[in-house]
């Protein structure tokens, strides 16, 4: 039977759909979720204990085939693709850097960042956390936590903070309160993308932040 599911910490459309036996697009584009879709824009930025996702009832699908033949079926939306991009202090991609990706409860992956400074690895839709270890040739290893399903919408302060922190604009050594620390980080980002240094997350800044963070 259909349910209205209240989003929990760590949830996104992919993890909800996976748990309920649907493809992510089936849930996200369903008509009862149109208001949520227009509000959040991105299926990976739901708000816990606030957003409600409608999950339709399942429909039986029948496939025909010969008794003695073998058939392989692939579930749509599985696996999900994780993409993490690394740039230097000037915003240039860090290319061809060896890495290891460790997802809790899953296999380890290794390789090199691509020409865009990114790694792209298939993961389970319900994966929750892990870490990336970069191994640059001219420096020590760098470890970065990966927390999945926790990104808040860019239009709220927490979402702005998360994106700026991911991009390296937060200096936690500064002896400032959280509001002032956020304003300083916003100004630093605005300076890098040649926007007026207001320290406010206005529409132009949010648009640039979404584009640069790619979410």
PDB file of C-alpha atoms in Angstrom:
ATOM      1  CA  UNK A   1       0.000   0.000   0.000  1.00  0.00           C
ATOM      2  CA  UNK A   2       1.207   3.582  -0.614  1.00  0.00           C
ATOM      3  CA  UNK A   3       2.902   5.440   2.240  1.00  0.00           C
ATOM      4  CA  UNK A   4       3.931   8.991   3.091  1.00  0.00           C
ATOM      5  CA  UNK A   5       7.469   8.682   4.378  1.00  0.00           C
ATOM      6  CA  UNK A   6       8.996  11.386   6.613  1.00  0.00           C
ATOM      7  CA  UNK A   7      12.646  11.908   5.723  1.00  0.00           C
ATOM      8  CA  UNK A   8      15.126  10.685   8.344  1.00  0.00           C
ATOM      9  CA  UNK A   9      18.788  11.704   8.880  1.00  0.00           C
ATOM     10  CA  UNK A  10      20.941  10.458   5.990  1.00  0.00           C
ATOM     11  CA  UNK A  11      18.014   9.922   3.619  1.00  0.00           C
ATOM     12  CA  UNK A  12      17.916  10.933  -0.031  1.00  0.00           C
ATOM     13  CA  UNK A  13      15.610   9.845  -2.829  1.00  0.00           C
ATOM     14  CA  UNK A  14      18.026   7.094  -3.902  1.00  0.00           C
ATOM     15  CA  UNK A  15      18.199   5.511  -0.445  1.00  0.00           C
ATOM     16  CA  UNK A  16      14.431   5.805   0.100  1.00  0.00           C
ATOM     17  CA  UNK A  17      13.680   4.292  -3.310  1.00  0.00           C
ATOM     18  CA  UNK A  18      16.177   1.485  -2.741  1.00  0.00           C
ATOM     19  CA  UNK A  19      14.607   0.584   0.612  1.00  0.00           C
ATOM     20  CA  UNK A  20      11.097   0.593  -0.891  1.00  0.00           C
ATOM     21  CA  UNK A  21      12.001  -1.370  -4.019  1.00  0.00           C
ATOM     22  CA  UNK A  22      11.695   1.412  -6.625  1.00  0.00           C
ATOM     23  CA  UNK A  23      13.958   3.255  -9.041  1.00  0.00           C
ATOM     24  CA  UNK A  24      14.827   6.768  -7.743  1.00  0.00           C
ATOM     25  CA  UNK A  25      13.228   8.474 -10.762  1.00  0.00           C
ATOM     26  CA  UNK A  26       9.962   6.623 -10.153  1.00  0.00           C
ATOM     27  CA  UNK A  27       9.644   8.178  -6.698  1.00  0.00           C
ATOM     28  CA  UNK A  28      11.078  11.608  -7.515  1.00  0.00           C
ATOM     29  CA  UNK A  29       8.931  12.246 -10.604  1.00  0.00           C
ATOM     30  CA  UNK A  30       5.704  10.841  -9.164  1.00  0.00           C
ATOM     31  CA  UNK A  31       2.910  13.440  -9.286  1.00  0.00           C
ATOM     32  CA  UNK A  32       2.258  13.515  -5.493  1.00  0.00           C
ATOM     33  CA  UNK A  33       5.906  14.576  -4.995  1.00  0.00           C
ATOM     34  CA  UNK A  34       5.722  17.540  -7.384  1.00  0.00           C
ATOM     35  CA  UNK A  35       5.573  20.147  -4.594  1.00  0.00           C
ATOM     36  CA  UNK A  36       8.603  18.605  -2.880  1.00  0.00           C
ATOM     37  CA  UNK A  37      10.423  18.409  -6.206  1.00  0.00           C
ATOM     38  CA  UNK A  38       9.812  22.100  -6.916  1.00  0.00           C
ATOM     39  CA  UNK A  39      10.885  23.053  -3.388  1.00  0.00           C
ATOM     40  CA  UNK A  40      14.140  21.083  -3.135  1.00  0.00           C
ATOM     41  CA  UNK A  41      15.139  20.897  -6.840  1.00  0.00           C
ATOM     42  CA  UNK A  42      17.784  18.272  -6.024  1.00  0.00           C
ATOM     43  CA  UNK A  43      16.744  14.753  -4.901  1.00  0.00           C
ATOM     44  CA  UNK A  44      19.911  14.532  -2.800  1.00  0.00           C
ATOM     45  CA  UNK A  45      19.106  17.541  -0.597  1.00  0.00           C
ATOM     46  CA  UNK A  46      16.088  16.559   1.464  1.00  0.00           C
ATOM     47  CA  UNK A  47      15.477  17.953   4.954  1.00  0.00           C
ATOM     48  CA  UNK A  48      15.177  15.430   7.753  1.00  0.00           C
ATOM     49  CA  UNK A  49      12.065  15.416   9.959  1.00  0.00           C
ATOM     50  CA  UNK A  50      10.490  18.024   7.658  1.00  0.00           C
ATOM     51  CA  UNK A  51      10.151  16.703   4.116  1.00  0.00           C
ATOM     52  CA  UNK A  52       7.635  13.960   3.345  1.00  0.00           C
ATOM     53  CA  UNK A  53       8.066  11.669   0.321  1.00  0.00           C
ATOM     54  CA  UNK A  54       5.066   9.858  -1.142  1.00  0.00           C
ATOM     55  CA  UNK A  55       5.848   6.253  -2.075  1.00  0.00           C
ATOM     56  CA  UNK A  56       3.338   4.679  -4.456  1.00  0.00           C
ATOM     57  CA  UNK A  57       1.999   1.154  -4.199  1.00  0.00           C
ATOM     58  CA  UNK A  58       3.976  -1.487  -6.074  1.00  0.00           C
ATOM     59  CA  UNK A  59       2.565  -2.975  -9.261  1.00  0.00           C
ATOM     60  CA  UNK A  60       3.160  -6.566 -10.266  1.00  0.00           C
ATOM     61  CA  UNK A  61       5.117  -6.949 -13.496  1.00  0.00           C
ATOM     62  CA  UNK A  62       5.118 -10.253 -15.380  1.00  0.00           C
ATOM     63  CA  UNK A  63       7.920 -11.282 -17.751  1.00  0.00           C
ATOM     64  CA  UNK A  64       7.616 -14.272 -20.046  1.00  0.00           C
ATOM     65  CA  UNK A  65      10.438 -16.619 -20.983  1.00  0.00           C
ATOM     66  CA  UNK A  66      11.354 -20.174 -21.903  1.00  0.00           C
ATOM     67  CA  UNK A  67      11.618 -22.583 -18.970  1.00  0.00           C
ATOM     68  CA  UNK A  68      15.125 -23.872 -19.727  1.00  0.00           C
ATOM     69  CA  UNK A  69      16.690 -20.476 -20.469  1.00  0.00           C
ATOM     70  CA  UNK A  70      18.571 -18.278 -18.036  1.00  0.00           C
ATOM     71  CA  UNK A  71      17.765 -14.576 -17.720  1.00  0.00           C
ATOM     72  CA  UNK A  72      19.597 -11.737 -16.031  1.00  0.00           C
ATOM     73  CA  UNK A  73      17.694  -8.763 -14.616  1.00  0.00           C
ATOM     74  CA  UNK A  74      19.264  -5.503 -13.479  1.00  0.00           C
ATOM     75  CA  UNK A  75      17.550  -3.279 -10.951  1.00  0.00           C
ATOM     76  CA  UNK A  76      17.227   0.309 -12.190  1.00  0.00           C
ATOM     77  CA  UNK A  77      19.115   2.814 -10.029  1.00  0.00           C
ATOM     78  CA  UNK A  78      21.462   0.202  -8.554  1.00  0.00           C
ATOM     79  CA  UNK A  79      24.265   0.909  -8.051  1.00  0.00           C
ATOM     80  CA  UNK A  80      24.289   4.661  -7.468  1.00  0.00           C
ATOM     81  CA  UNK A  81      27.247   6.698  -8.742  1.00  0.00           C
ATOM     82  CA  UNK A  82      29.385   8.631  -6.260  1.00  0.00           C
ATOM     83  CA  UNK A  83      31.278  11.594  -7.710  1.00  0.00           C
ATOM     84  CA  UNK A  84      33.758  13.592  -5.631  1.00  0.00           C
ATOM     85  CA  UNK A  85      35.870  16.352  -7.167  1.00  0.00           C
ATOM     86  CA  UNK A  86      39.124  17.776  -5.814  1.00  0.00           C
ATOM     87  CA  UNK A  87      40.518  21.196  -6.710  1.00  0.00           C
ATOM     88  CA  UNK A  88      43.482  23.247  -5.504  1.00  0.00           C
ATOM     89  CA  UNK A  89      43.384  26.632  -3.761  1.00  0.00           C
ATOM     90  CA  UNK A  90      42.890  28.390  -7.102  1.00  0.00           C
ATOM     91  CA  UNK A  91      39.999  26.167  -8.124  1.00  0.00           C
ATOM     92  CA  UNK A  92      42.032  24.145 -10.627  1.00  0.00           C
ATOM     93  CA  UNK A  93      41.279  20.404 -10.783  1.00  0.00           C
ATOM     94  CA  UNK A  94      43.758  18.098  -9.089  1.00  0.00           C
ATOM     95  CA  UNK A  95      44.314  15.609 -11.874  1.00  0.00           C
ATOM     96  CA  UNK A  96      45.978  12.173 -11.853  1.00  0.00           C
ATOM     97  CA  UNK A  97      46.261  11.981  -8.068  1.00  0.00           C
ATOM     98  CA  UNK A  98      46.215   8.385  -6.737  1.00  0.00           C
ATOM     99  CA  UNK A  99      43.359   7.708  -4.328  1.00  0.00           C
ATOM    100  CA  UNK A 100      41.698   5.054  -2.215  1.00  0.00           C
ATOM    101  CA  UNK A 101      37.981   5.161  -1.430  1.00  0.00           C
ATOM    102  CA  UNK A 102      36.670   3.326   1.607  1.00  0.00           C
ATOM    103  CA  UNK A 103      32.876   3.073   1.965  1.00  0.00           C
ATOM    104  CA  UNK A 104      31.746   1.607   5.280  1.00  0.00           C
ATOM    105  CA  UNK A 105      30.386  -1.881   4.708  1.00  0.00           C
ATOM    106  CA  UNK A 106      31.461  -1.919   1.064  1.00  0.00           C
ATOM    107  CA  UNK A 107      34.531  -2.748  -1.017  1.00  0.00           C
ATOM    108  CA  UNK A 108      37.592  -0.535  -1.274  1.00  0.00           C
ATOM    109  CA  UNK A 109      38.309   1.223  -4.548  1.00  0.00           C
ATOM    110  CA  UNK A 110      41.533   2.731  -5.857  1.00  0.00           C
ATOM    111  CA  UNK A 111      42.608   4.659  -8.905  1.00  0.00           C
ATOM    112  CA  UNK A 112      43.520   8.184  -9.976  1.00  0.00           C
ATOM    113  CA  UNK A 113      41.491  11.373 -10.202  1.00  0.00           C
ATOM    114  CA  UNK A 114      40.409  12.121 -13.760  1.00  0.00           C
ATOM    115  CA  UNK A 115      41.082  15.165 -15.950  1.00  0.00           C
ATOM    116  CA  UNK A 116      38.431  17.086 -14.001  1.00  0.00           C
ATOM    117  CA  UNK A 117      39.973  16.191 -10.638  1.00  0.00           C
ATOM    118  CA  UNK A 118      37.102  13.807  -9.904  1.00  0.00           C
ATOM    119  CA  UNK A 119      36.618  10.226  -8.855  1.00  0.00           C
ATOM    120  CA  UNK A 120      33.515   8.319  -9.993  1.00  0.00           C
ATOM    121  CA  UNK A 121      32.721   5.089  -8.199  1.00  0.00           C
ATOM    122  CA  UNK A 122      29.534   2.941  -8.129  1.00  0.00           C
ATOM    123  CA  UNK A 123      28.152   2.491  -4.595  1.00  0.00           C
ATOM    124  CA  UNK A 124      25.037   1.062  -2.934  1.00  0.00           C
ATOM    125  CA  UNK A 125      22.171   3.572  -2.800  1.00  0.00           C
ATOM    126  CA  UNK A 126      21.959   3.131   0.972  1.00  0.00           C
ATOM    127  CA  UNK A 127      25.679   3.761   1.606  1.00  0.00           C
ATOM    128  CA  UNK A 128      26.049   6.227   4.477  1.00  0.00           C
ATOM    129  CA  UNK A 129      29.685   7.132   5.048  1.00  0.00           C
ATOM    130  CA  UNK A 130      33.315   6.458   4.308  1.00  0.00           C
ATOM    131  CA  UNK A 131      36.471   8.356   3.448  1.00  0.00           C
ATOM    132  CA  UNK A 132      38.812   9.175   0.581  1.00  0.00           C
ATOM    133  CA  UNK A 133      42.594   9.053   0.919  1.00  0.00           C
ATOM    134  CA  UNK A 134      44.528  11.120  -1.639  1.00  0.00           C
ATOM    135  CA  UNK A 135      48.162  10.159  -2.199  1.00  0.00           C
ATOM    136  CA  UNK A 136      49.849  13.054  -4.029  1.00  0.00           C
ATOM    137  CA  UNK A 137      53.347  12.391  -5.324  1.00  0.00           C
ATOM    138  CA  UNK A 138      54.771  15.572  -3.804  1.00  0.00           C
ATOM    139  CA  UNK A 139      53.190  15.566  -0.358  1.00  0.00           C
ATOM    140  CA  UNK A 140      51.731  13.554   2.510  1.00  0.00           C
ATOM    141  CA  UNK A 141      48.537  11.532   2.286  1.00  0.00           C
ATOM    142  CA  UNK A 142      45.307  13.492   2.707  1.00  0.00           C
ATOM    143  CA  UNK A 143      42.196  11.976   4.284  1.00  0.00           C
ATOM    144  CA  UNK A 144      38.712  13.365   3.597  1.00  0.00           C
ATOM    145  CA  UNK A 145      35.498  12.073   5.206  1.00  0.00           C
ATOM    146  CA  UNK A 146      32.586  11.205   2.924  1.00  0.00           C
ATOM    147  CA  UNK A 147      29.130  11.585   4.474  1.00  0.00           C
ATOM    148  CA  UNK A 148      26.275  10.633   2.156  1.00  0.00           C
ATOM    149  CA  UNK A 149      22.690  11.852   2.308  1.00  0.00           C
ATOM    150  CA  UNK A 150      23.422  14.713   4.731  1.00  0.00           C
ATOM    151  CA  UNK A 151      23.678  17.630   2.280  1.00  0.00           C
ATOM    152  CA  UNK A 152      21.063  20.282   3.049  1.00  0.00           C
ATOM    153  CA  UNK A 153      19.466  22.553   0.401  1.00  0.00           C
ATOM    154  CA  UNK A 154      21.684  25.449  -0.712  1.00  0.00           C
ATOM    155  CA  UNK A 155      19.026  27.988   0.253  1.00  0.00           C
ATOM    156  CA  UNK A 156      19.420  27.403   4.006  1.00  0.00           C
ATOM    157  CA  UNK A 157      22.377  28.460   6.164  1.00  0.00           C
ATOM    158  CA  UNK A 158      23.380  24.869   6.916  1.00  0.00           C
ATOM    159  CA  UNK A 159      23.424  24.019   3.220  1.00  0.00           C
ATOM    160  CA  UNK A 160      25.577  27.070   2.456  1.00  0.00           C
ATOM    161  CA  UNK A 161      27.964  26.155   5.284  1.00  0.00           C
ATOM    162  CA  UNK A 162      28.269  22.535   4.123  1.00  0.00           C
ATOM    163  CA  UNK A 163      29.120  23.515   0.550  1.00  0.00           C
ATOM    164  CA  UNK A 164      31.635  26.165   1.592  1.00  0.00           C
ATOM    165  CA  UNK A 165      33.233  23.744   4.043  1.00  0.00           C
ATOM    166  CA  UNK A 166      33.456  21.067   1.335  1.00  0.00           C
ATOM    167  CA  UNK A 167      35.163  23.620  -0.903  1.00  0.00           C
ATOM    168  CA  UNK A 168      37.702  24.523   1.774  1.00  0.00           C
ATOM    169  CA  UNK A 169      36.498  28.034   2.653  1.00  0.00           C
ATOM    170  CA  UNK A 170      36.072  27.491   6.393  1.00  0.00           C
ATOM    171  CA  UNK A 171      38.996  28.277   8.697  1.00  0.00           C
ATOM    172  CA  UNK A 172      37.975  26.663  11.985  1.00  0.00           C
ATOM    173  CA  UNK A 173      41.065  28.133  13.660  1.00  0.00           C
ATOM    174  CA  UNK A 174      39.487  31.587  13.561  1.00  0.00           C
ATOM    175  CA  UNK A 175      38.099  32.656  16.928  1.00  0.00           C
ATOM    176  CA  UNK A 176      34.713  33.669  15.563  1.00  0.00           C
ATOM    177  CA  UNK A 177      31.120  32.719  16.263  1.00  0.00           C
ATOM    178  CA  UNK A 178      29.294  30.517  13.716  1.00  0.00           C
ATOM    179  CA  UNK A 179      27.402  33.400  12.066  1.00  0.00           C
ATOM    180  CA  UNK A 180      30.511  35.531  11.557  1.00  0.00           C
ATOM    181  CA  UNK A 181      32.532  32.521  10.440  1.00  0.00           C
ATOM    182  CA  UNK A 182      29.897  31.848   7.779  1.00  0.00           C
ATOM    183  CA  UNK A 183      30.003  35.470   6.577  1.00  0.00           C
ATOM    184  CA  UNK A 184      33.791  35.339   6.283  1.00  0.00           C
ATOM    185  CA  UNK A 185      33.601  32.120   4.272  1.00  0.00           C
ATOM    186  CA  UNK A 186      30.937  33.592   1.976  1.00  0.00           C
ATOM    187  CA  UNK A 187      33.118  36.664   1.347  1.00  0.00           C
ATOM    188  CA  UNK A 188      36.102  34.449   0.513  1.00  0.00           C
ATOM    189  CA  UNK A 189      33.995  32.512  -1.972  1.00  0.00           C
ATOM    190  CA  UNK A 190      32.559  35.707  -3.463  1.00  0.00           C
ATOM    191  CA  UNK A 191      36.092  37.038  -3.895  1.00  0.00           C
ATOM    192  CA  UNK A 192      37.169  33.904  -5.760  1.00  0.00           C
ATOM    193  CA  UNK A 193      34.218  34.033  -8.201  1.00  0.00           C
ATOM    194  CA  UNK A 194      34.369  37.827  -8.640  1.00  0.00           C
ATOM    195  CA  UNK A 195      31.088  38.685  -6.924  1.00  0.00           C
ATOM    196  CA  UNK A 196      30.421  41.706  -4.677  1.00  0.00           C
ATOM    197  CA  UNK A 197      31.891  41.040  -1.218  1.00  0.00           C
ATOM    198  CA  UNK A 198      28.669  41.261   0.775  1.00  0.00           C
ATOM    199  CA  UNK A 199      29.104  38.239   3.020  1.00  0.00           C
ATOM    200  CA  UNK A 200      25.444  37.424   2.286  1.00  0.00           C
ATOM    201  CA  UNK A 201      24.119  34.318   0.560  1.00  0.00           C
ATOM    202  CA  UNK A 202      22.145  36.252  -2.052  1.00  0.00           C
ATOM    203  CA  UNK A 203      20.740  34.663  -5.211  1.00  0.00           C
ATOM    204  CA  UNK A 204      23.864  35.339  -7.289  1.00  0.00           C
ATOM    205  CA  UNK A 205      26.087  33.808  -4.638  1.00  0.00           C
ATOM    206  CA  UNK A 206      23.818  30.773  -4.228  1.00  0.00           C
ATOM    207  CA  UNK A 207      23.757  30.199  -7.993  1.00  0.00           C
ATOM    208  CA  UNK A 208      27.558  30.359  -8.168  1.00  0.00           C
ATOM    209  CA  UNK A 209      27.877  28.107  -5.120  1.00  0.00           C
ATOM    210  CA  UNK A 210      25.565  25.467  -6.609  1.00  0.00           C
ATOM    211  CA  UNK A 211      27.481  25.582  -9.881  1.00  0.00           C
ATOM    212  CA  UNK A 212      30.924  25.391  -8.274  1.00  0.00           C
ATOM    213  CA  UNK A 213      29.905  22.694  -5.788  1.00  0.00           C
ATOM    214  CA  UNK A 214      27.959  20.904  -8.560  1.00  0.00           C
ATOM    215  CA  UNK A 215      24.965  20.365  -6.271  1.00  0.00           C
TER     216      UNK A 215
END
